[in-house]
Coordinates of C-alpha atoms in Angstrom, one line a residue:
X1 CA -10.9 23.3 -45.6
X2 CA -8.4 20.9 -44.1
X3 CA -6.2 23.7 -42.8
X4 CA -9.3 25.4 -41.3
X5 CA -10.2 22.2 -39.5
X6 CA -6.7 21.7 -38.2
X7 CA -6.6 25.2 -36.6
X8 CA -10.1 24.7 -35.2
X9 CA -9.3 21.3 -33.7
X10 CA -6.2 22.6 -32.0
X11 CA -8.5 24.5 -29.6
X12 CA -10.4 21.3 -28.6
X13 CA -8.8 19.8 -25.5
X14 CA -10.9 16.7 -25.4
X15 CA -9.4 14.4 -28.0
X16 CA -12.5 12.1 -27.9
X17 CA -14.6 15.0 -29.1
X18 CA -12.4 16.0 -32.1
X19 CA -13.6 13.3 -34.6
X20 CA -17.2 14.2 -34.0
X21 CA -16.6 18.0 -34.1
X22 CA -14.5 17.6 -37.3
X23 CA -17.3 15.5 -38.9
X24 CA -19.9 18.1 -37.9
X25 CA -18.0 21.1 -39.1
X26 CA -17.0 19.4 -42.3
X27 CA -20.6 18.5 -43.0
X28 CA -21.6 22.2 -42.6
X29 CA -18.8 23.4 -44.9
X30 CA -19.7 20.8 -47.6
X31 CA -23.3 21.7 -47.4
X32 CA -22.5 25.4 -47.9
X33 CA -20.2 24.5 -50.8
X34 CA -23.0 22.8 -52.6
X35 CA -25.2 25.9 -52.0
X36 CA -22.5 28.2 -53.3
X37 CA -22.0 26.0 -56.4
X38 CA -25.7 26.1 -57.0
X39 CA -25.4 29.9 -57.0
X40 CA -23.0 29.8 -59.9
X41 CA -19.6 29.7 -58.1
X42 CA -16.7 27.5 -59.1
X43 CA -15.7 24.8 -56.6
X44 CA -12.6 26.6 -55.4
X45 CA -14.5 29.9 -54.9
X46 CA -17.4 28.0 -53.3
X47 CA -15.1 26.3 -50.9
X48 CA -13.2 29.5 -50.0
X49 CA -16.5 31.4 -49.3
X50 CA -17.9 28.4 -47.3
X51 CA -14.8 28.3 -45.1
X52 CA -14.9 32.1 -44.6
X53 CA -18.6 31.9 -43.6
X54 CA -17.7 29.6 -40.7
X55 CA -15.8 32.4 -39.0
X56 CA -12.4 32.6 -37.4
X57 CA -11.3 28.9 -36.7
X58 CA -9.6 29.8 -33.4
X59 CA -12.7 31.7 -32.0
X60 CA -15.0 28.9 -33.2
X61 CA -12.7 26.2 -31.8
X62 CA -12.6 27.9 -28.3
X63 CA -16.4 28.2 -28.4
X64 CA -16.8 24.5 -29.2
X65 CA -14.3 23.6 -26.6
X66 CA -16.4 25.1 -23.9
X67 CA -19.4 23.0 -25.1
X68 CA -17.7 19.7 -25.8
X69 CA -15.7 19.2 -22.7
X70 CA -15.9 16.4 -20.1
X71 CA -18.0 17.0 -17.0
X72 CA -17.7 15.8 -13.5
X73 CA -20.8 14.6 -11.7
X74 CA -20.1 16.5 -8.4
X75 CA -23.7 16.0 -7.1
X76 CA -23.4 12.3 -7.6
X77 CA -20.0 12.3 -5.8
X78 CA -21.5 14.1 -2.9
X79 CA -24.5 11.7 -2.6
X80 CA -22.2 8.7 -2.8
X81 CA -19.9 10.3 -0.3
X82 CA -22.8 10.9 2.2
X83 CA -24.0 7.3 1.8
X84 CA -20.5 5.9 2.2
X85 CA -20.0 7.9 5.4
X86 CA -23.5 6.8 6.7
X87 CA -22.6 3.2 5.9
X88 CA -19.4 3.4 7.9
X89 CA -21.0 5.1 10.8
X90 CA -23.9 2.6 10.9
X91 CA -21.6 -0.4 10.9
X92 CA -19.4 1.2 13.6
X93 CA -22.6 1.8 15.6
X94 CA -23.6 -1.9 15.3
X95 CA -20.2 -3.0 16.4
X96 CA -20.2 -0.8 19.5
X97 CA -23.9 -1.5 20.3
X98 CA -23.2 -5.3 20.1
X99 CA -20.6 -4.8 22.9
X100 CA -23.3 -3.8 25.3
X101 CA -25.8 -6.5 24.3
X102 CA -26.1 -10.0 25.6
X103 CA -24.3 -11.5 22.6
X104 CA -21.6 -14.0 22.9
X105 CA -18.0 -12.7 22.6
X106 CA -17.5 -14.6 19.3
X107 CA -20.5 -12.7 17.8
X108 CA -19.1 -9.4 18.9
X109 CA -15.8 -10.4 17.3
X110 CA -17.7 -11.3 14.1
X111 CA -19.3 -7.8 14.0
X112 CA -15.9 -6.2 14.5
X113 CA -14.5 -8.2 11.5
X114 CA -17.6 -7.2 9.4
X115 CA -17.1 -3.6 10.3
X116 CA -13.5 -3.6 9.3
X117 CA -14.3 -5.5 6.1
X118 CA -17.0 -2.9 5.3
X119 CA -14.5 0.0 5.6
X120 CA -12.0 -1.8 3.4
X121 CA -14.7 -2.5 0.8
X122 CA -15.7 1.2 0.7
X123 CA -12.1 2.1 0.1
X124 CA -11.6 -0.5 -2.6
X125 CA -15.0 0.5 -4.1
X126 CA -13.9 4.1 -4.5
X127 CA -10.8 2.9 -6.4
X128 CA -13.0 0.7 -8.6
X129 CA -15.4 3.6 -9.2
X130 CA -12.6 5.9 -10.3
X131 CA -11.0 3.2 -12.5
X132 CA -14.3 2.7 -14.4
X133 CA -14.8 6.5 -14.6
X134 CA -11.4 7.0 -16.3
X135 CA -11.7 3.9 -18.5
X136 CA -14.7 5.4 -20.3
X137 CA -18.0 3.5 -20.7
X138 CA -17.6 3.2 -24.5
X139 CA -14.5 1.1 -24.0
X140 CA -16.7 -1.3 -21.9
X141 CA -19.3 -1.1 -24.7
X142 CA -16.7 -2.1 -27.3
X143 CA -16.0 -5.3 -25.4
X144 CA -19.5 -5.8 -24.1
X145 CA -20.1 -9.2 -25.7
X146 CA -16.7 -10.5 -24.4
X147 CA -17.5 -9.3 -20.9
X148 CA -21.1 -10.7 -21.2
X149 CA -19.8 -14.1 -22.3
X150 CA -17.3 -14.1 -19.5
X151 CA -20.0 -13.4 -16.9
X152 CA -22.3 -16.1 -18.4
X153 CA -19.4 -18.6 -18.5
X154 CA -18.6 -18.0 -14.9
X155 CA -22.3 -18.6 -14.1
X156 CA -22.3 -21.9 -16.0
X157 CA -19.1 -23.0 -14.3
X158 CA -20.6 -22.2 -11.0
X159 CA -23.7 -24.3 -11.8
X160 CA -21.4 -27.1 -12.7
X161 CA -19.7 -27.0 -9.3
X162 CA -16.4 -25.8 -10.7
X163 CA -15.9 -23.2 -7.9
X164 CA -16.5 -25.5 -5.0
X165 CA -19.5 -26.8 -3.1
X166 CA -22.6 -25.0 -2.1
X167 CA -24.3 -24.1 1.2
X168 CA -27.8 -25.5 1.7
X169 CA -28.2 -26.0 -2.0
X170 CA -27.3 -22.4 -2.9
X171 CA -24.2 -21.5 -4.9
X172 CA -22.8 -18.3 -3.5
X173 CA -19.5 -17.2 -4.8
X174 CA -17.1 -17.4 -7.8
X175 CA -13.4 -17.4 -7.5
X176 CA -10.5 -19.2 -5.8
X177 CA -9.3 -19.0 -2.2
X178 CA -9.7 -15.5 -0.8
X179 CA -10.3 -14.0 -4.2
X180 CA -14.1 -14.6 -4.4
X181 CA -17.0 -12.5 -5.5
X182 CA -20.7 -13.1 -4.9
X183 CA -22.3 -14.8 -7.9
X184 CA -25.4 -12.7 -7.8
X185 CA -23.4 -9.4 -7.6
X186 CA -21.5 -10.5 -10.7
X187 CA -24.7 -11.4 -12.5
X188 CA -26.3 -8.1 -11.7
X189 CA -23.3 -6.3 -13.2
X190 CA -24.3 -8.0 -16.4
X191 CA -27.3 -5.7 -16.7
X192 CA -25.5 -2.5 -17.8
X193 CA -23.3 -4.7 -20.0
X194 CA -26.5 -5.9 -21.6
X195 CA -27.3 -2.3 -22.5
X196 CA -24.1 -2.1 -24.6
X197 CA -24.8 -5.5 -26.2
X198 CA -28.3 -4.3 -27.1
X199 CA -26.8 -1.3 -28.7
X200 CA -24.7 -3.5 -31.0
X201 CA -27.9 -4.9 -32.5
X202 CA -29.3 -1.4 -33.4
X203 CA -30.9 -1.2 -36.8
X204 CA -30.9 -4.9 -37.1
X205 CA -34.6 -5.6 -37.4
X206 CA -36.5 -8.6 -35.9
X207 CA -33.6 -11.1 -36.1
X208 CA -31.5 -8.7 -34.0
X209 CA -34.3 -8.4 -31.5
X210 CA -34.4 -12.2 -31.1
X211 CA -30.7 -12.2 -30.5
X212 CA -31.1 -9.5 -27.9
X213 CA -33.7 -11.6 -26.2
X214 CA -31.4 -14.6 -26.1
X215 CA -28.7 -12.5 -24.4
X216 CA -31.4 -11.6 -21.8
X217 CA -32.8 -15.1 -21.2
X218 CA -29.5 -17.0 -20.6
X219 CA -28.1 -15.0 -17.6
X220 CA -31.6 -14.8 -16.0
X221 CA -31.9 -18.6 -16.3
X222 CA -28.4 -19.1 -14.9
X223 CA -29.2 -16.9 -11.9
X224 CA -32.5 -18.7 -11.3
X225 CA -30.7 -22.0 -11.2
X226 CA -28.1 -20.8 -8.7
X227 CA -30.8 -20.6 -7.3
X228 CA -31.7 -17.0 -6.6
X229 CA -35.2 -16.3 -7.8
X230 CA -35.3 -12.7 -6.6
X231 CA -32.1 -11.6 -8.3
X232 CA -33.2 -13.4 -11.5
X233 CA -36.4 -11.3 -11.4
X234 CA -34.5 -8.1 -10.7
X235 CA -32.3 -8.8 -13.7
X236 CA -35.2 -9.7 -16.0
X237 CA -37.2 -6.6 -15.2
X238 CA -34.1 -4.4 -15.5
X239 CA -33.2 -5.8 -18.9
X240 CA -36.8 -5.7 -20.1
X241 CA -36.8 -2.0 -19.3
X242 CA -33.7 -1.5 -21.3
X243 CA -35.0 -3.4 -24.3
X244 CA -38.3 -1.5 -24.1
X245 CA -36.4 1.8 -24.2
X246 CA -34.5 0.6 -27.2
X247 CA -37.7 -0.4 -29.0
X248 CA -39.3 3.0 -28.2
X249 CA -36.2 4.7 -29.6
X250 CA -36.6 2.9 -32.9
X251 CA -33.5 0.7 -32.7
X252 CA -35.4 -2.2 -34.3
X253 CA -37.4 -1.8 -37.5
X254 CA -40.5 -3.4 -36.0
X255 CA -44.0 -2.5 -34.7
X256 CA -43.3 -0.6 -31.4
X257 CA -46.6 -1.1 -29.5
X258 CA -47.2 -4.7 -30.5
X259 CA -43.7 -5.7 -29.8
X260 CA -43.6 -4.1 -26.3
X261 CA -47.0 -5.5 -25.3
X262 CA -46.0 -9.0 -26.5
X263 CA -42.6 -8.9 -24.9
X264 CA -43.9 -8.0 -21.5
X265 CA -46.9 -10.3 -21.7
X266 CA -44.6 -13.3 -22.5
X267 CA -41.9 -12.5 -19.9
X268 CA -44.5 -11.9 -17.2
X269 CA -46.7 -14.9 -18.0
X270 CA -44.2 -17.6 -18.8
X271 CA -42.1 -17.2 -15.6
X272 CA -45.2 -17.5 -13.4
X273 CA -46.3 -20.7 -15.3
X274 CA -42.8 -22.1 -15.1
X275 CA -42.6 -21.4 -11.4
X276 CA -46.0 -23.0 -10.8
X277 CA -44.9 -26.2 -12.7
X278 CA -41.5 -26.4 -10.9
X279 CA -43.2 -25.9 -7.5
X280 CA -45.9 -28.5 -8.3
X281 CA -43.4 -31.1 -9.4
X282 CA -40.9 -30.3 -6.7
X283 CA -38.2 -29.0 -9.1
X284 CA -37.2 -26.1 -6.9
X285 CA -34.7 -26.0 -4.1
X286 CA -36.3 -27.0 -0.7
X287 CA -35.8 -23.5 0.7
X288 CA -37.5 -21.9 -2.3
X289 CA -40.5 -24.1 -2.0
X290 CA -40.7 -23.3 1.7
X291 CA -40.6 -19.5 0.9
X292 CA -43.4 -19.9 -1.7
X293 CA -45.5 -22.0 0.7
X294 CA -44.8 -19.4 3.5
X295 CA -45.9 -16.5 1.3
X296 CA -49.3 -18.0 0.2
X297 CA -50.1 -19.8 3.5
X298 CA -49.0 -17.0 5.8
X299 CA -46.8 -19.4 7.8
X300 CA -43.2 -20.5 8.2
X301 CA -40.0 -18.6 9.0
X302 CA -40.5 -15.9 6.4
X303 CA -43.9 -15.1 7.7
X304 CA -42.6 -15.1 11.2
X305 CA -39.9 -12.5 10.2
X306 CA -42.5 -10.4 8.4
X307 CA -44.7 -10.4 11.5
X308 CA -41.7 -9.5 13.7
X309 CA -40.7 -6.6 11.4
X310 CA -44.3 -5.3 11.4
X311 CA -44.3 -5.4 15.2
X312 CA -41.0 -3.6 15.4
X313 CA -42.3 -0.9 12.9
X314 CA -45.3 -0.1 15.3
X315 CA -42.9 0.9 18.1
X316 CA -40.7 3.2 16.1
X317 CA -40.2 6.7 17.7
X318 CA -39.8 9.9 15.8
X319 CA -36.3 10.3 17.4
X320 CA -34.5 7.7 19.5
X321 CA -34.3 4.0 20.2
X322 CA -37.6 2.1 20.1
X323 CA -36.4 -0.4 22.7
X324 CA -36.7 -3.4 20.4
X325 CA -33.9 -5.9 20.5
X326 CA -33.1 -5.8 16.8
X327 CA -29.6 -7.2 17.2
X328 CA -30.7 -10.2 19.2
X329 CA -33.9 -10.8 17.2
X330 CA -33.3 -10.3 13.5
X331 CA -30.9 -12.4 11.5
X332 CA -28.5 -10.4 9.1
X333 CA -29.9 -7.1 10.6
X334 CA -26.7 -5.3 9.3
X335 CA -27.4 -6.4 5.7
X336 CA -30.9 -7.5 4.7
X337 CA -32.7 -5.7 7.5
X338 CA -30.3 -2.7 8.0
X339 CA -33.2 -0.3 7.5
X340 CA -35.1 -1.8 10.4
X341 CA -32.0 -1.3 12.5
X342 CA -31.8 2.3 11.5
X343 CA -35.5 2.9 12.4
X344 CA -35.4 1.1 15.7
X345 CA -32.1 2.6 16.8
X346 CA -32.4 6.2 15.7
X347 CA -36.1 6.8 14.9
X348 CA -38.2 7.6 11.9
X349 CA -36.4 10.9 11.2
X350 CA -33.2 8.9 10.6
X351 CA -35.1 6.6 8.2
X352 CA -36.5 9.6 6.3
X353 CA -33.0 11.0 5.9
X354 CA -31.7 7.7 4.5
X355 CA -34.6 7.4 2.1
X356 CA -34.1 11.0 1.0
X357 CA -30.4 10.4 0.2
X358 CA -31.2 7.1 -1.6
X359 CA -34.0 8.9 -3.6
X360 CA -31.5 11.6 -4.6
X361 CA -29.2 8.9 -5.8
X362 CA -31.8 7.2 -7.9
X363 CA -33.2 10.5 -9.3
X364 CA -29.7 11.6 -10.3
X365 CA -28.9 8.3 -12.1
X366 CA -32.2 8.3 -14.1
X367 CA -32.0 12.0 -14.7
X368 CA -28.5 11.8 -16.1
X369 CA -29.6 8.8 -18.2
X370 CA -32.7 10.5 -19.6
X371 CA -30.9 13.7 -20.4
X372 CA -28.0 11.8 -22.0
X373 CA -28.1 12.5 -25.8
X374 CA -25.9 9.5 -26.5
X375 CA -28.3 6.5 -26.6
X376 CA -25.6 4.0 -25.7
X377 CA -25.0 5.9 -22.4
X378 CA -28.7 6.2 -21.9
X379 CA -29.5 2.5 -22.0
X380 CA -26.4 1.5 -20.0
X381 CA -27.4 4.2 -17.4
X382 CA -30.9 2.8 -17.2
X383 CA -29.5 -0.6 -16.4
X384 CA -27.4 0.8 -13.6
X385 CA -30.4 2.7 -12.2
X386 CA -32.8 -0.3 -12.3
X387 CA -30.4 -2.5 -10.3
X388 CA -30.0 0.1 -7.6
X389 CA -33.7 1.1 -7.6
X390 CA -35.1 -2.4 -7.4
X391 CA -32.8 -3.4 -4.6
X392 CA -33.7 -0.3 -2.6
X393 CA -37.5 -1.0 -3.1
X394 CA -37.3 -4.6 -2.1
X395 CA -35.1 -3.9 0.9
X396 CA -37.2 -1.1 2.3
X397 CA -40.5 -2.9 1.7
X398 CA -39.1 -6.1 3.3
X399 CA -37.6 -4.2 6.3
X400 CA -41.0 -2.6 7.0
X401 CA -42.8 -5.9 6.8
X402 CA -44.9 -4.8 3.8
X403 CA -43.7 -7.7 1.7
X404 CA -42.0 -11.0 2.7
X405 CA -38.2 -10.4 3.2
X406 CA -36.4 -11.0 -0.1
X407 CA -32.7 -11.3 -1.2
X408 CA -31.7 -7.7 -1.6
X409 CA -29.4 -5.1 -0.1
X410 CA -29.5 -1.4 0.7
X411 CA -26.9 0.3 -1.6
X412 CA -23.8 1.5 0.3
X413 CA -25.3 0.7 3.7
X414 CA -25.7 -3.1 3.9
X415 CA -22.6 -5.2 4.6
X416 CA -21.4 -7.6 1.8
X417 CA -18.2 -6.8 0.0
X418 CA -19.4 -7.9 -3.4
X419 CA -22.6 -5.8 -3.3
X420 CA -20.7 -2.8 -2.1
X421 CA -18.2 -3.1 -5.0
X422 CA -21.2 -3.6 -7.3
X423 CA -22.7 -0.3 -6.2
X424 CA -19.4 1.6 -6.8
X425 CA -18.9 -0.1 -10.2
X426 CA -22.4 1.0 -11.2
X427 CA -21.8 4.5 -10.0
X428 CA -18.5 4.5 -11.9
X429 CA -20.4 3.7 -15.1
X430 CA -22.9 6.5 -14.5
X431 CA -20.0 9.0 -13.8
X432 CA -18.4 8.0 -17.0
X433 CA -21.6 8.5 -18.9
X434 CA -22.1 11.9 -17.3
X435 CA -18.5 12.8 -18.0
X436 CA -19.0 12.5 -21.8
X437 CA -22.6 13.7 -22.0
X438 CA -21.5 16.7 -24.1
X439 CA -18.8 14.8 -26.1
X440 CA -20.4 11.9 -27.8
X441 CA -23.2 12.4 -30.3
X442 CA -26.6 10.7 -30.3
X443 CA -25.5 7.7 -32.4
X444 CA -22.1 6.1 -32.4
X445 CA -20.9 2.7 -33.4
X446 CA -20.0 0.9 -30.2
X447 CA -17.6 -1.4 -32.0
X448 CA -15.5 1.6 -33.0
X449 CA -16.0 4.2 -30.3
X450 CA -13.0 5.2 -28.2
X451 CA -10.6 3.7 -30.8
X452 CA -11.4 6.1 -33.6
X453 CA -8.5 7.9 -35.1
X454 CA -8.4 11.6 -34.4
X455 CA -7.1 14.0 -36.9
X456 CA -3.4 14.4 -36.7
X457 CA -2.4 17.9 -35.7

C-alpha cells in the first residue's frame, strides 16, 4: 500500500494537497481490506486485492492532480483591476477639475498630492494582495490568535495615547512618524482574523462559544471608544454574521435556533441601551452627541449635508455634468462622498456602471465563500465580504442622502491609503481561499494546517 501511495502522490504537483489525498486513498484501501478479510481472505491477500482494485497509481494520480490543483480567481482579478483603474481615473479627474474651479492654489496642490498618494497606494495594495495570496490563508489562520491579540493591543495602546495625540477627540492612526495606518482600517482587518479564531473553537461546546463572544466584544468596544461608532457597528454585525454561520454549521454543540435568536437579540438590544445611557449622561464625544442629536432632530451639520446631497441628487442627468458645485460644496467629496461626485460629474449611467462593478465584486466574494467546501475559508471569506459590503451600502446610501452621512468608504475608489490597503488585503485573503478551494477538505485543524508533513517521496 505504501508503494502504491508513493507512486500516486508523485503525480500530485500541489504539495499541500498530498496529505489529504494520501489520507483519503489510504482510507478507501483500508476499508476495502476490511471487506476482503470479511470475505475470507488473509490480510496479505486482502491488501493486495484492495490495492489492485484502486487501479493504476499513475493514472489515478494524474486524475486526482487535475481535481486537486490551485485555482486563480481571474474574474476577481479583472473586477479589482477595473475598480483600480476607475479609482485612478476618478482621482485624476478630480485633480484636473480642481484646476478649473475657484479653489485656492494650496487646495489644488492638496488634490495633486492626494492623487499621487492614491496611485502609490494602489501599487502597494497590489503587492500586498499578491503577498497574502501566496502566503496562504491557512498560515494566517494558524497564527490568528497572535494576530488578533496584536490588533487588540494596538487598539488599547491607541486609547492610552501611546501613539500621540488626537484630533477633536478622535484617535485616528497607529504607528510612528511616516509609518502610520488608520486605526479603524486595522480594526476592520480583525474581522477575517476573527473567522479563523472562531474556527479554533470548533467542537468546543458552550464554553467555546462564550470565548468566541469575548473575542468579538473586545475589539468592538475598543473601536467604539476610539471613538468610531459606525466602524464598531460594522465590525459587530460582520462578526455576528460569522458566528451565526458557525452555529448553523454545527461548530458548537448547542441549540442552534435558541442560540442564534438570543445572540442577535442581546447584541442588538444592549448597544442601543448603552448608547442611550451614554448619550443621556454625556459620556460620548461631543461630535458623537451632535450627530445623534442631528439625526433625531433633523438639524445640525449632518442634516445640512444630507439635505444638500438630496438636492444634488435631484439634478443628476443621465449622462453629463449636473452643474452642481460638488468640489466647492461637499467636504471630503473624493472620499466619503465620491459617489456623489461621480453622479454629478458624469451622470447616472456612470453611477450605474460603478454600482454594477461593485455588485460583481460582492457577489464573487460571497459566491466563492459559500461554494468553499473548507469551512475555515468560508467563514474568513464571509468576514472579508461583510466589511466590503457594509462599507459600500453605507457609502452609497449616505451619498444619495437616504441616510445621514456615516464614516465609510467606497472600496478602491475613495482616497485614504489605509482603506485602500485594507481592500487589497481582504481581496488577497479571498484569492487565497479561492486558490485552495479544491485542495483543502471540509474540516482541517487550523493549528496544524500548512505545516503538516507531506509524505516523503
